[in-house]
Structure formats: structure tokens, C-alpha cells
């Protein structure tokens, strides 16, 4: 659904519709697109773990498995404060060029506020800046998380399909195949710099699966830079936790330390 008006308020209103699995609004090309593109040219996906340039993880609500007496003050992580949120936003963009750092931070703050407003009871919120080139999900899929809001600053945006355009029998039959392009008859190409909200299978009250989507792929694979805000019921695994030589020192409220991670079982 294209939100009307084309604002975060319009996006929030449209997202509250039960039948809306994906909502976006266009903002036109980014005012700093040229500066972002020059910076992106200098970045290599292979130099970053899972392509993630920066990330910040926040516990913003009490986890559902800590609602009973079994969870005491020592076992429940401390909820992020307003100061933690501001600090996390600062760290997320700290290594970006000054020419567009404030614009990305403003977007990250807006995505965070929107996510918390729409799903105030979801505990884990993760912000990520990603450089995607050849390591992306080009298969049609739905996410199993609660939701994701994102913006692609440079390069083509996400492709999304209405439920009516999905051949669900073919989708199921193509499980495990390298390509499932044939399972969708038509799709929406989200423009660069648009804000896109995608509901996952765990979104409260969603009818059926989450939004069907995939990364764009043409004859030439274009490098992209994305800002993502994920909502999850369980704490996503941090990528550095896989390597004991890289792990350590993370503050899970604010994303201090090497908080680059991949969602377990979550496609891009």
C-alpha cells in the first residue's frame, strides 16, 4: 500500500490496517545521493561481516518469557532508557561521513519511533546499516520476524508482491530451489530512498504469512546501502558471537562494542 499522505504519520496510519502487509511512501531521490554514492563506491561488502557496516541493538520492552515470577532482577536485561536510545543512534552513524551523517541518524530515529509506536510490546529492536552487493536474498520469501522498516539510499529498492500475485502452490513446490522467480506474477519495485515497512509472520494479528519480497536483481548486480530497523520477539544473535576471538564487550541495551549481527533464519 502506498501511504497517503506521504509522511511517517501516513505510513503509521496505513500500517494499522490489518490487510496491509507492506506500506511505503516515496520521498524522491535523496538530497545527498551523490555524496552517499561516492562513499558507497569505496565500501566493499566482503570487508564487512554479513555486509553490515554498523548496528545497534536495544531491549525496549519486557520479553514475554519474563512476565512470570521465574524472572528476577538478575535474569531480566535492563530496558533501554531514552539516553541509551540516543547513544545507540549516535554510534550507529558515527563512522559515516559528516556530509550525510545527520540525515541517516534522523531516519534511524524515525524508523525506531515508528516501530515502537506500532508494536510497543515487542522487546527487541535492531538498527543496521548494510552494504549489499552480491550477498543478498534474490528468492521470493517472507520474514518470520515481527517486522522490518527500511530505506535503500543508493541502488534499486526492495521488490514486494501482493498476496494475490503469489502462486502459493508453486511457492511451496519451489522450496529449496535456487530460483523461484516464477512464483510471483507481478510485483512492486520500491523506489530508492522510499520508506518501506514490511510485516513479518509474527506481526500481531497478521492474516497468513508476512509480506512476500526479495532483493532486486537485474543483468548487473548493483551495490546498495540500506538502513534497517527490525522488530523481534527474541534477541537476534550477534554475528561476532560466532567467533570467540571477536566476541566480547557488548552492551545489549545500546549496541556497544562490535554489534554486527545476522538474524537467525531471517532472509534479507
Short mmCIF file of N, CA and C in Angstrom, two decimals, residues 71 77 87 132 179:
data_model
loop_
_atom_site.label_atom_id
_atom_site.label_comp_id
_atom_site.label_asym_id
_atom_site.label_seq_id
_atom_site.Cartn_x
_atom_site.Cartn_y
_atom_site.Cartn_z
N UNK A 71 11.43 -14.85 36.54
CA UNK A 71 12.41 -13.87 36.09
C UNK A 71 12.63 -12.86 37.22
N UNK A 77 17.26 -8.54 31.43
CA UNK A 77 18.11 -7.43 30.98
C UNK A 77 17.42 -6.10 31.25
N UNK A 87 22.22 7.38 22.51
CA UNK A 87 23.61 6.94 22.37
C UNK A 87 23.74 5.89 21.27
N UNK A 132 25.02 -3.96 0.62
CA UNK A 132 24.64 -5.19 -0.08
C UNK A 132 25.05 -5.10 -1.54
N UNK A 179 16.16 -20.89 -7.54
CA UNK A 179 15.42 -19.78 -8.13
C UNK A 179 13.93 -20.04 -8.01
#
